[in-house]
CSV table of C-alpha atoms and ligand atoms in Angstrom, one decimal:
chain,number,residue,atom,x,y,z
A,1,MET,CA,-20.2,21.1,3.3
A,2,PRO,CA,-23.3,19.5,4.9
A,3,LYS,CA,-23.7,19.9,8.7
A,4,PHE,CA,-23.4,16.6,10.4
A,5,THR,CA,-24.8,15.9,13.9
A,6,LYS,CA,-23.2,14.0,16.7
A,7,ILE,CA,-25.7,11.2,16.0
A,8,ASP,CA,-24.5,11.1,12.4
A,9,ALA,CA,-20.9,10.7,13.6
A,10,HIS,CA,-22.0,8.0,16.0
A,11,TRP,CA,-23.5,5.9,13.2
A,12,MET,CA,-20.6,6.5,10.8
A,13,SER,CA,-18.1,5.5,13.4
A,14,ILE,CA,-19.9,2.1,13.6
A,15,ALA,CA,-19.9,1.8,9.8
A,16,LEU,CA,-16.1,2.5,9.8
A,17,LYS,CA,-15.6,-0.2,12.5
A,18,LEU,CA,-17.5,-2.6,10.4
A,19,ALA,CA,-15.5,-1.8,7.3
A,20,ARG,CA,-12.3,-2.6,9.1
A,21,ASN,CA,-13.4,-6.2,9.5
A,22,GLY,CA,-12.8,-6.6,5.7
A,23,ARG,CA,-9.1,-5.6,5.8
A,24,PHE,CA,-7.8,-9.1,5.5
A,25,SER,CA,-10.2,-10.3,2.7
A,26,THR,CA,-11.7,-7.7,0.4
A,27,MET,CA,-8.8,-7.2,-1.9
A,28,PRO,CA,-8.7,-6.1,-4.7
A,29,ASN,CA,-11.9,-4.3,-3.6
A,30,PRO,CA,-12.0,-1.6,-1.0
A,31,ASN,CA,-13.1,-1.9,2.7
A,32,VAL,CA,-16.6,-0.7,3.1
A,33,GLY,CA,-19.1,-0.7,6.0
A,34,CYS,CA,-22.7,0.4,6.2
A,35,VAL,CA,-25.4,0.8,8.8
A,36,ILE,CA,-29.1,1.5,8.3
A,37,VAL,CA,-31.0,3.6,10.8
A,38,ASP,CA,-34.8,3.9,10.6
A,39,LYS,CA,-37.0,7.0,10.8
A,40,ASN,CA,-37.1,6.7,14.6
A,41,GLY,CA,-33.3,6.5,15.0
A,42,ASN,CA,-33.1,2.8,15.6
A,43,LEU,CA,-30.4,0.7,14.0
A,44,ILE,CA,-32.1,-1.8,11.7
A,45,GLY,CA,-29.3,-3.2,9.6
A,46,GLN,CA,-25.5,-3.4,9.4
A,47,GLY,CA,-23.0,-5.0,7.1
A,48,TYR,CA,-19.6,-4.9,5.5
A,49,HIS,CA,-18.0,-6.1,2.4
A,50,GLN,CA,-16.2,-9.3,3.1
A,51,LYS,CA,-14.8,-10.6,-0.1
A,52,ALA,CA,-14.6,-9.6,-3.8
A,53,GLY,CA,-17.5,-11.2,-5.7
A,54,GLN,CA,-19.7,-11.3,-2.6
A,55,GLY,CA,-22.3,-8.8,-1.3
A,56,HIS,CA,-21.3,-5.2,-1.0
A,57,ALA,CA,-21.7,-3.5,2.4
A,58,GLU,CA,-24.9,-1.8,1.5
A,59,VAL,CA,-26.5,-5.0,0.2
A,60,ASN,CA,-25.4,-6.9,3.4
A,61,ALA,CA,-26.9,-4.1,5.6
A,62,LEU,CA,-30.2,-4.1,3.6
A,63,LEU,CA,-30.4,-7.9,3.9
A,64,ASP,CA,-29.7,-7.5,7.7
A,65,ALA,CA,-32.6,-5.1,7.9
A,66,GLY,CA,-34.9,-7.6,6.2
A,67,PHE,CA,-35.0,-6.0,2.7
A,68,ILE,CA,-34.0,-8.2,-0.2
A,69,PRO,CA,-32.4,-6.0,-2.9
A,70,HIS,CA,-33.3,-6.3,-6.6
A,71,GLN,CA,-36.6,-8.2,-5.9
A,72,HIS,CA,-38.5,-5.0,-5.3
A,73,ASN,CA,-40.5,-5.0,-8.6
A,74,ALA,CA,-41.7,-8.5,-7.9
A,75,MET,CA,-42.9,-7.6,-4.4
A,76,ARG,CA,-44.7,-4.5,-5.8
A,77,GLN,CA,-46.5,-6.7,-8.4
A,78,ARG,CA,-47.7,-9.0,-5.7
A,79,ASP,CA,-48.7,-6.2,-3.4
A,80,PRO,CA,-49.0,-2.6,-4.8
A,81,LEU,CA,-49.0,-1.1,-1.3
A,82,PHE,CA,-45.7,-3.0,-0.4
A,83,GLN,CA,-43.4,-0.8,1.7
A,84,PRO,CA,-40.0,-2.0,2.5
A,85,VAL,CA,-38.9,-2.0,6.2
A,86,THR,CA,-36.2,0.4,5.1
A,87,SER,CA,-38.6,3.0,3.7
A,88,GLY,CA,-37.6,6.5,4.9
A,89,ALA,CA,-34.4,5.2,6.6
A,90,THR,CA,-30.9,6.7,6.6
A,91,ALA,CA,-27.9,4.7,5.3
A,92,TYR,CA,-24.5,5.5,6.6
A,93,VAL,CA,-21.9,4.2,4.2
A,94,THR,CA,-18.1,4.6,4.4
A,95,LEU,CA,-17.7,4.7,0.6
A,96,GLU,CA,-19.8,6.1,-2.2
A,97,PRO,CA,-22.3,3.3,-3.3
A,98,CYS,CA,-21.4,1.8,-6.6
A,99,SER,CA,-23.3,2.7,-9.8
A,100,HIS,CA,-22.1,-0.1,-12.1
A,101,THR,CA,-22.8,-3.7,-12.5
A,102,GLY,CA,-19.7,-5.6,-11.7
A,103,LYS,CA,-19.7,-9.0,-10.0
A,104,THR,CA,-22.9,-7.7,-8.2
A,105,PRO,CA,-25.7,-5.3,-9.3
A,106,PRO,CA,-25.3,-1.6,-8.4
A,107,CYS,CA,-25.7,-0.7,-4.7
A,108,ALA,CA,-27.1,2.7,-5.5
A,109,ILE,CA,-30.0,1.0,-7.2
A,110,ALA,CA,-30.5,-1.3,-4.2
A,111,LEU,CA,-30.7,1.8,-1.9
A,112,ILE,CA,-33.2,3.4,-4.2
A,113,GLU,CA,-35.4,0.3,-4.3
A,114,ALA,CA,-35.2,0.1,-0.5
A,115,GLN,CA,-36.7,3.7,-0.4
A,116,ILE,CA,-33.9,5.0,1.7
A,117,ALA,CA,-34.5,8.7,2.3
A,118,ARG,CA,-31.0,9.9,3.1
A,119,VAL,CA,-27.5,8.5,2.4
A,120,VAL,CA,-24.5,9.8,4.4
A,121,ILE,CA,-21.2,9.0,2.7
A,122,ALA,CA,-17.8,9.2,4.3
A,123,SER,CA,-15.7,9.3,1.1
A,124,VAL,CA,-16.2,9.4,-2.7
A,125,ASP,CA,-15.0,6.4,-4.6
A,126,SER,CA,-11.6,6.8,-6.3
A,127,ASN,CA,-12.5,4.2,-8.9
A,128,PRO,CA,-13.1,6.3,-12.1
A,129,GLU,CA,-15.9,3.9,-13.1
A,130,VAL,CA,-17.8,4.9,-10.0
A,131,MET,CA,-16.6,8.3,-8.8
A,132,ASN,CA,-19.5,10.7,-8.2
A,133,LYS,CA,-21.8,8.5,-10.4
A,134,GLY,CA,-23.2,6.6,-7.4
A,135,ILE,CA,-24.0,10.0,-5.8
A,136,ALA,CA,-25.6,11.3,-9.0
A,137,LEU,CA,-27.8,8.2,-9.2
A,138,LEU,CA,-29.1,8.6,-5.7
A,139,GLN,CA,-29.7,12.3,-6.1
A,140,ASP,CA,-31.6,11.8,-9.4
A,141,ALA,CA,-33.9,9.4,-7.4
A,142,GLY,CA,-34.6,12.2,-5.0
A,143,ILE,CA,-32.5,10.9,-2.1
A,144,GLN,CA,-30.7,13.4,0.1
A,145,VAL,CA,-27.0,12.7,-0.1
A,146,ASP,CA,-24.5,14.2,2.4
A,147,THR,CA,-20.9,13.5,1.7
A,148,GLY,CA,-17.6,14.0,3.7
A,149,LEU,CA,-18.4,12.8,7.2
A,150,MET,CA,-15.2,11.3,8.6
A,151,GLY,CA,-13.8,11.3,5.1
A,152,ALA,CA,-10.2,11.2,6.3
A,153,GLU,CA,-10.7,8.1,8.4
A,154,ALA,CA,-12.5,6.4,5.5
A,155,GLN,CA,-9.7,7.3,3.1
A,156,LYS,CA,-7.2,5.8,5.4
A,157,LEU,CA,-9.1,2.5,5.4
A,158,ASN,CA,-8.4,2.3,1.7
A,159,THR,CA,-5.1,4.0,1.2
A,160,ALA,CA,-3.7,1.3,-1.1
A,161,PHE,CA,-6.9,0.9,-3.2
A,162,ASN,CA,-7.2,4.6,-3.6
A,163,PHE,CA,-3.5,4.9,-4.6
A,164,ARG,CA,-3.8,2.2,-7.3
A,165,MET,CA,-7.0,3.7,-8.7
A,166,THR,CA,-5.4,7.2,-8.9
A,167,TYR,CA,-1.8,6.3,-10.1
A,168,ASN,CA,-2.2,2.8,-11.5
A,169,LYS,CA,0.6,1.6,-9.2
A,170,PRO,CA,0.4,-0.5,-6.0
A,171,TRP,CA,1.0,1.1,-2.6
A,172,VAL,CA,4.5,-0.3,-1.6
A,173,ILE,CA,5.5,-0.8,2.0
A,174,VAL,CA,9.1,-1.7,2.9
A,175,LYS,CA,9.4,-3.5,6.2
A,176,LEU,CA,12.7,-3.1,8.1
A,177,ALA,CA,13.7,-4.9,11.3
A,178,THR,CA,16.5,-3.0,12.8
A,179,SER,CA,18.5,-2.3,15.9
A,180,ILE,CA,18.3,1.2,17.5
A,181,ASP,CA,21.3,2.2,15.4
A,182,GLY,CA,19.5,1.2,12.2
A,183,LYS,CA,21.3,-2.2,11.5
A,184,THR,CA,19.6,-5.3,10.2
A,185,ALA,CA,22.2,-8.0,10.8
A,186,LEU,CA,25.8,-8.5,12.0
A,187,GLN,CA,28.5,-8.3,9.3
A,188,ASP,CA,28.3,-12.2,8.8
A,189,GLY,CA,24.5,-12.0,8.2
A,190,GLN,CA,23.3,-13.1,11.7
A,191,SER,CA,19.9,-11.5,12.3
A,192,LYS,CA,17.8,-14.1,14.1
A,193,TRP,CA,16.5,-12.4,16.1
A,194,ILE,CA,16.9,-8.7,16.4
A,195,THR,CA,13.3,-8.0,17.0
A,196,GLY,CA,11.1,-9.8,19.6
A,197,PRO,CA,8.3,-12.4,19.1
A,198,LYS,CA,5.5,-9.8,19.3
A,199,SER,CA,7.0,-7.8,16.4
A,200,ARG,CA,7.2,-11.0,14.3
A,201,VAL,CA,3.5,-11.7,15.0
A,202,ASN,CA,2.8,-8.2,13.9
A,203,VAL,CA,4.6,-8.9,10.7
A,204,GLN,CA,2.2,-11.8,10.1
A,205,LEU,CA,-0.7,-9.3,10.5
A,206,GLU,CA,0.8,-6.9,8.0
A,207,ARG,CA,1.4,-9.8,5.6
A,208,ALA,CA,-2.2,-10.9,6.1
A,209,CYS,CA,-3.7,-7.6,4.9
A,210,SER,CA,-1.4,-7.3,1.9
A,211,CYS,CA,-2.2,-8.4,-1.6
A,212,ALA,CA,1.4,-9.4,-2.3
A,213,ILE,CA,4.7,-10.1,-0.5
A,214,LEU,CA,7.7,-8.9,-2.5
A,215,SER,CA,11.2,-10.2,-2.2
A,216,GLY,CA,14.3,-10.9,-4.3
A,217,ALA,CA,16.4,-13.9,-5.4
A,218,ASP,CA,19.1,-13.3,-2.9
A,219,THR,CA,16.7,-13.5,0.0
A,220,VAL,CA,15.3,-16.7,-1.4
A,221,ILE,CA,18.7,-18.2,-1.8
A,222,ALA,CA,20.1,-17.0,1.6
A,223,ASP,CA,17.0,-17.7,3.8
A,224,ASN,CA,14.8,-20.1,1.8
A,225,PRO,CA,11.7,-18.5,3.2
A,226,LYS,CA,8.0,-19.4,2.6
A,227,LEU,CA,6.8,-15.8,2.7
A,228,ASN,CA,3.3,-16.8,3.5
A,229,VAL,CA,0.9,-15.9,6.3
A,230,ARG,CA,1.2,-18.3,9.2
A,231,ILE,CA,-2.4,-18.5,10.1
A,232,ASP,CA,-1.8,-20.2,13.4
A,233,GLU,CA,0.4,-17.3,14.6
A,234,LEU,CA,-2.3,-14.7,13.9
A,235,PRO,CA,-4.4,-13.5,16.9
A,236,GLU,CA,-7.8,-15.2,16.9
A,237,PHE,CA,-9.8,-12.3,15.5
A,238,ALA,CA,-7.4,-11.9,12.6
A,239,SER,CA,-7.2,-15.6,11.9
A,240,SER,CA,-11.0,-15.9,11.5
A,241,LEU,CA,-11.2,-12.7,9.3
A,242,PHE,CA,-8.2,-13.9,7.2
A,243,GLN,CA,-9.8,-17.2,6.5
A,244,GLN,CA,-12.7,-15.4,4.6
A,245,ARG,CA,-10.0,-14.5,2.1
A,246,ALA,CA,-9.8,-16.3,-1.3
A,247,ALA,CA,-6.1,-17.0,-1.1
A,248,GLN,CA,-2.8,-16.3,0.5
A,249,PRO,CA,-1.0,-13.0,-0.6
A,250,VAL,CA,0.8,-13.6,-3.9
A,251,ARG,CA,4.5,-14.0,-3.4
A,252,VAL,CA,6.4,-11.8,-5.9
A,253,ILE,CA,10.0,-12.6,-6.5
A,254,ILE,CA,12.5,-10.6,-8.5
A,255,ASP,CA,15.1,-12.9,-10.2
A,256,GLY,CA,16.8,-10.9,-13.0
A,257,GLN,CA,19.5,-13.5,-13.5
A,258,ASN,CA,17.4,-16.8,-13.4
A,259,ARG,CA,19.2,-18.1,-10.3
A,260,LEU,CA,16.1,-19.8,-8.8
A,261,HIS,CA,14.9,-23.4,-9.3
A,262,ASN,CA,11.9,-25.4,-8.1
A,263,ASN,CA,13.6,-26.7,-4.9
A,264,TYR,CA,13.2,-23.6,-2.8
A,265,GLN,CA,10.5,-23.8,-0.2
A,266,ILE,CA,8.5,-20.9,-1.8
A,267,PHE,CA,7.7,-23.2,-4.8
A,268,GLN,CA,6.8,-26.2,-2.7
A,269,ASP,CA,3.2,-25.2,-1.7
A,270,GLU,CA,0.0,-24.6,-3.6
A,271,HIS,CA,0.0,-20.8,-3.2
A,272,LYS,CA,0.9,-18.6,-6.1
A,273,VAL,CA,4.3,-17.1,-6.8
A,274,MET,CA,5.0,-14.6,-9.5
A,275,VAL,CA,8.6,-14.6,-10.6
A,276,PHE,CA,9.8,-11.6,-12.6
A,277,ASN,CA,12.8,-12.2,-14.9
A,278,ALA,CA,14.3,-11.0,-18.1
A,279,GLN,CA,14.0,-14.3,-19.9
A,280,HIS,CA,11.8,-17.4,-19.2
A,281,ASN,CA,13.5,-19.7,-16.6
A,282,PRO,CA,13.2,-23.4,-17.7
A,283,LEU,CA,14.1,-24.6,-14.2
A,284,LEU,CA,10.9,-23.0,-12.7
A,285,THR,CA,8.2,-25.5,-13.6
A,286,ALA,CA,6.3,-25.9,-10.3
A,287,ASN,CA,2.5,-25.5,-10.7
A,288,ASN,CA,2.3,-22.4,-8.5
A,289,ILE,CA,4.6,-20.3,-10.6
A,290,GLU,CA,3.8,-17.6,-13.0
A,291,GLN,CA,6.8,-16.2,-14.8
A,292,ILE,CA,6.6,-12.6,-16.1
A,293,GLN,CA,9.3,-11.0,-18.3
A,294,VAL,CA,10.2,-7.3,-18.0
A,295,ALA,CA,13.0,-5.3,-19.6
A,296,LEU,CA,16.5,-4.8,-18.1
A,297,VAL,CA,17.4,-1.2,-17.4
A,298,ASP,CA,20.4,0.7,-15.9
A,299,PRO,CA,19.9,1.0,-12.2
A,300,LYS,CA,19.5,4.3,-10.4
A,301,GLY,CA,21.0,5.1,-7.0
A,302,ASN,CA,22.4,1.9,-5.5
A,303,GLN,CA,24.9,0.9,-8.2
A,304,THR,CA,27.4,-1.7,-7.2
A,305,THR,CA,31.1,-1.8,-8.1
A,306,GLN,CA,30.2,-4.0,-11.1
A,307,PRO,CA,27.8,-1.8,-13.0
A,308,ARG,CA,25.1,-3.9,-14.7
A,309,GLN,CA,21.5,-3.8,-15.7
A,310,TYR,CA,18.6,-4.9,-13.4
A,311,LEU,CA,14.9,-5.6,-14.1
A,312,ASP,CA,12.8,-2.5,-14.6
A,313,LEU,CA,11.1,-2.0,-11.2
A,314,GLN,CA,8.7,0.6,-12.6
A,315,ALA,CA,7.5,-2.0,-15.2
A,316,ILE,CA,7.1,-4.6,-12.4
A,317,MET,CA,4.9,-2.3,-10.4
A,318,HIS,CA,2.8,-1.5,-13.5
A,319,VAL,CA,2.2,-5.2,-14.1
A,320,LEU,CA,1.2,-5.7,-10.4
A,321,ALA,CA,-1.3,-2.8,-10.7
A,322,GLU,CA,-2.8,-4.4,-13.8
A,323,LYS,CA,-3.2,-7.5,-11.8
A,324,GLN,CA,-5.2,-5.5,-9.3
A,325,ILE,CA,-2.6,-5.7,-6.5
A,326,ASN,CA,-3.3,-2.8,-4.1
A,327,ARG,CA,-0.8,-3.3,-1.3
A,328,VAL,CA,2.7,-4.7,-1.7
A,329,TRP,CA,4.5,-5.8,1.5
A,330,THR,CA,8.2,-5.9,0.9
A,331,GLU,CA,10.6,-8.1,2.8
A,332,THR,CA,14.0,-7.7,1.2
A,333,GLY,CA,17.5,-6.9,2.0
A,334,ALA,CA,19.3,-3.6,1.7
A,335,ALA,CA,19.9,-3.9,-2.1
A,336,LEU,CA,16.3,-4.3,-3.2
A,337,SER,CA,14.9,-2.0,-0.5
A,338,GLY,CA,17.4,0.7,-1.6
A,339,ALA,CA,16.7,0.1,-5.3
A,340,LEU,CA,12.9,0.6,-4.7
A,341,LEU,CA,13.5,3.7,-2.7
A,342,SER,CA,15.9,5.1,-5.3
A,343,VAL,CA,13.3,5.0,-8.0
A,344,ASN,CA,10.5,6.5,-5.8
A,345,LEU,CA,8.4,3.3,-5.7
A,346,VAL,CA,8.1,3.1,-1.9
A,347,ASN,CA,5.2,4.8,-0.2
A,348,GLU,CA,5.7,3.7,3.4
A,349,LEU,CA,8.3,2.3,5.6
A,350,ILE,CA,7.4,0.1,8.6
A,351,VAL,CA,10.4,-0.2,10.9
A,352,TYR,CA,10.4,-2.6,13.8
A,353,GLN,CA,13.2,-1.2,16.0
A,354,ALA,CA,14.7,-3.3,18.7
A,355,PRO,CA,16.4,-1.8,21.8
A,356,MET,CA,19.9,-3.0,21.0
A,357,LEU,CA,23.0,-1.6,19.3
A,358,LEU,CA,24.9,-3.6,16.7
A,359,GLY,CA,27.8,-1.2,15.9
A,360,SER,CA,29.3,0.3,12.8
A,361,ASN,CA,30.3,-3.0,11.2
A,362,ALA,CA,26.8,-4.4,11.1
A,363,ARG,CA,24.7,-4.3,8.0
A,364,SER,CA,22.7,-1.2,7.1
A,365,ALA,CA,19.0,-1.3,6.5
A,366,VAL,CA,19.0,0.2,3.0
A,367,ASN,CA,21.6,0.7,0.3
A,368,ILE,CA,20.8,4.0,-1.4
A,369,GLY,CA,24.3,4.7,-2.6
A,370,GLN,CA,26.5,7.4,-1.2
A,371,LEU,CA,24.9,10.8,-0.6
A,372,THR,CA,27.0,13.9,-0.9
A,373,SER,CA,24.4,16.4,0.4
A,374,LEU,CA,21.7,16.2,3.0
A,375,ARG,CA,19.4,17.5,0.3
A,376,GLN,CA,19.7,14.1,-1.4
A,377,ALA,CA,18.3,12.4,1.7
A,378,ILE,CA,15.1,10.5,1.3
A,379,LYS,CA,12.6,12.4,3.5
A,380,THR,CA,9.9,10.7,5.5
A,381,GLU,CA,7.3,11.8,8.1
A,382,PHE,CA,6.2,9.9,11.1
A,383,GLU,CA,2.7,8.5,10.7
A,384,GLU,CA,2.5,6.4,13.8
A,385,VAL,CA,4.7,5.1,16.6
A,386,THR,CA,3.6,2.2,18.8
A,387,GLN,CA,5.3,-0.1,21.2
A,388,VAL,CA,5.1,-3.8,20.1
A,389,GLY,CA,6.4,-6.0,22.9
A,390,SER,CA,9.9,-4.7,23.7
A,391,ASP,CA,10.2,-3.1,20.2
A,392,LEU,CA,9.0,0.1,18.6
A,393,LYS,CA,6.9,-0.1,15.4
A,394,ILE,CA,7.4,3.0,13.4
A,395,ARG,CA,5.2,3.9,10.4
A,396,LEU,CA,6.8,6.5,8.1
A,397,LEU,CA,5.3,7.9,4.9
A,398,ILE,CA,7.8,8.8,2.2
A,399,LYS,CA,7.6,12.5,1.4
A,400,SER,CA,7.3,13.1,-2.3
B,1,NAP,N1,16.2,-8.4,8.1
B,1,NAP,C1,15.2,-8.6,7.3
B,1,NAP,O1,14.1,-8.3,7.6
B,1,NAP,C2,15.5,-9.2,5.9
B,1,NAP,C3,14.5,-9.5,5.1
B,1,NAP,C4,14.8,-10.0,3.8
B,1,NAP,C5,16.1,-10.3,3.5
B,1,NAP,N2,17.1,-10.1,4.4
B,1,NAP,C6,18.5,-10.4,4.1
B,1,NAP,O2,18.9,-9.6,3.0
B,1,NAP,C7,19.9,-10.3,2.2
B,1,NAP,C8,19.5,-10.1,0.8
B,1,NAP,O3,19.3,-8.8,0.5
B,1,NAP,P1,19.3,-8.2,-1.0
B,1,NAP,O4,18.6,-6.9,-1.0
B,1,NAP,O5,20.7,-8.2,-1.5
B,1,NAP,O6,18.5,-9.3,-1.7
B,1,NAP,P2,17.0,-9.4,-2.1
B,1,NAP,O7,16.1,-8.8,-1.1
B,1,NAP,O8,16.9,-10.8,-2.5
B,1,NAP,O9,17.0,-8.5,-3.4
B,1,NAP,C9,17.9,-8.9,-4.5
B,1,NAP,C10,17.1,-8.8,-5.7
B,1,NAP,O10,17.0,-7.4,-6.0
B,1,NAP,C11,17.4,-7.2,-7.3
B,1,NAP,N3,18.0,-5.9,-7.4
B,1,NAP,C12,19.1,-5.5,-6.7
B,1,NAP,N4,19.4,-4.2,-7.0
B,1,NAP,C13,18.5,-3.8,-7.9
B,1,NAP,C14,18.2,-2.6,-8.7
B,1,NAP,N5,19.0,-1.5,-8.6
B,1,NAP,N6,17.2,-2.6,-9.5
B,1,NAP,C15,16.4,-3.7,-9.7
B,1,NAP,N7,16.6,-4.9,-9.0
B,1,NAP,C16,17.6,-4.9,-8.1
B,1,NAP,C17,18.4,-8.3,-7.6
B,1,NAP,O11,18.4,-8.5,-9.0
B,1,NAP,P3,19.1,-9.6,-9.8
B,1,NAP,O12,18.2,-10.8,-9.7
B,1,NAP,O13,19.2,-9.1,-11.2
B,1,NAP,O14,20.5,-9.8,-9.2
B,1,NAP,C18,17.9,-9.5,-6.9
B,1,NAP,O15,16.9,-10.2,-7.6
B,1,NAP,C19,19.9,-11.7,2.7
B,1,NAP,O16,21.0,-11.9,3.5
B,1,NAP,C20,18.7,-11.8,3.6
B,1,NAP,O17,18.9,-12.7,4.6
B,1,NAP,C21,16.8,-9.5,5.6
């Protein structure tokens, strides 16, 4: 493990802060930040990755420093003594520089051309196409590479991306809005509003940094929601960062029985909706709809009194991963939340808990069937608890 100094930590914390600016817009790519510090310890360039297909963090930082990547040879031909402003500098980058030509040329090559002397990396890339190859390219060029500074913080920036790269599944978050006794609505379905306005704005922020918003046919029929990001409700900083993004999160709707038709609000705008069903639904003809068929399987866990088959949730997640969806934000009722939990597809719960009691007749947050032993309980661990307005926001990771 290389020894890092306080100065290293200072620059890397700036790079991490820059990387966070991309959280609403880089998908399906990871969040990455970079700062470049010259031989005398002066900050000469900084940048972050804003959007897939556009400059990576390292390239943006080099440009900010006044070095134009991938034109080095031409400069050398014109002036053999040409020395880039970045010569001998240190680059602090939150993710291993890429080594492959994707939508942009490799960043490792750009750093080599810029004559960077040392690259400090927070975390290795979990993309198998890149992992350790960017580091090897830099080292082969004689650059000192030190890896692992603030690695845990950098990993957290890209939890969903890393999970998809490692397991070929999206990172699934189930959102619950409950009373203090864990209820989501009165027996007759009244639920507006249990949580306060600040929690609802916070939901918009969570939607805004997700690749997809998942729900089911019953929610569409009962609530006729739009399930989009209401940009005017976002705080100013988030609104401007979100608008760098190519599109709204994709709405993903599960409709195993073809109960939906074009008239629901979700199909009335130009933003994309993926509808999963068992057979093509001829009533869904709106331009924004992509229908995808998956198999029906026997359900696990939350069987109803009328046993029947449901769409294969594992297959749906596999399709979403293939479509490069990293983070799925789920807003469903108890049946679908329970079903996802029962087949171990949920990674995280985010519970907005309001300080009120709704009593035993009110609706429960998740239907995971009847447990007969505490050993069957789905175990979680607290990741973060914050107060949002008058509610608590509780982030829980599902223990595997
Ligand atoms: N408080 C909140 O934050 C909140 C958020 C959203 C919804 N809601 C409320 O929740 C209620 C609806 O909840 P819900 O969960 O019944 O509906 P849902 O969220 O619409 O989910 C139902 C969908 O899940 C599918 N499904 C159910 N069990 C399954 C299983 N075991 N395997 C695979 N798929 C399964 C159903 O399949 P089929 O299509 O095959 O039937 C249906 O398409 C509404 O009253 C709505 O207002 C509350």
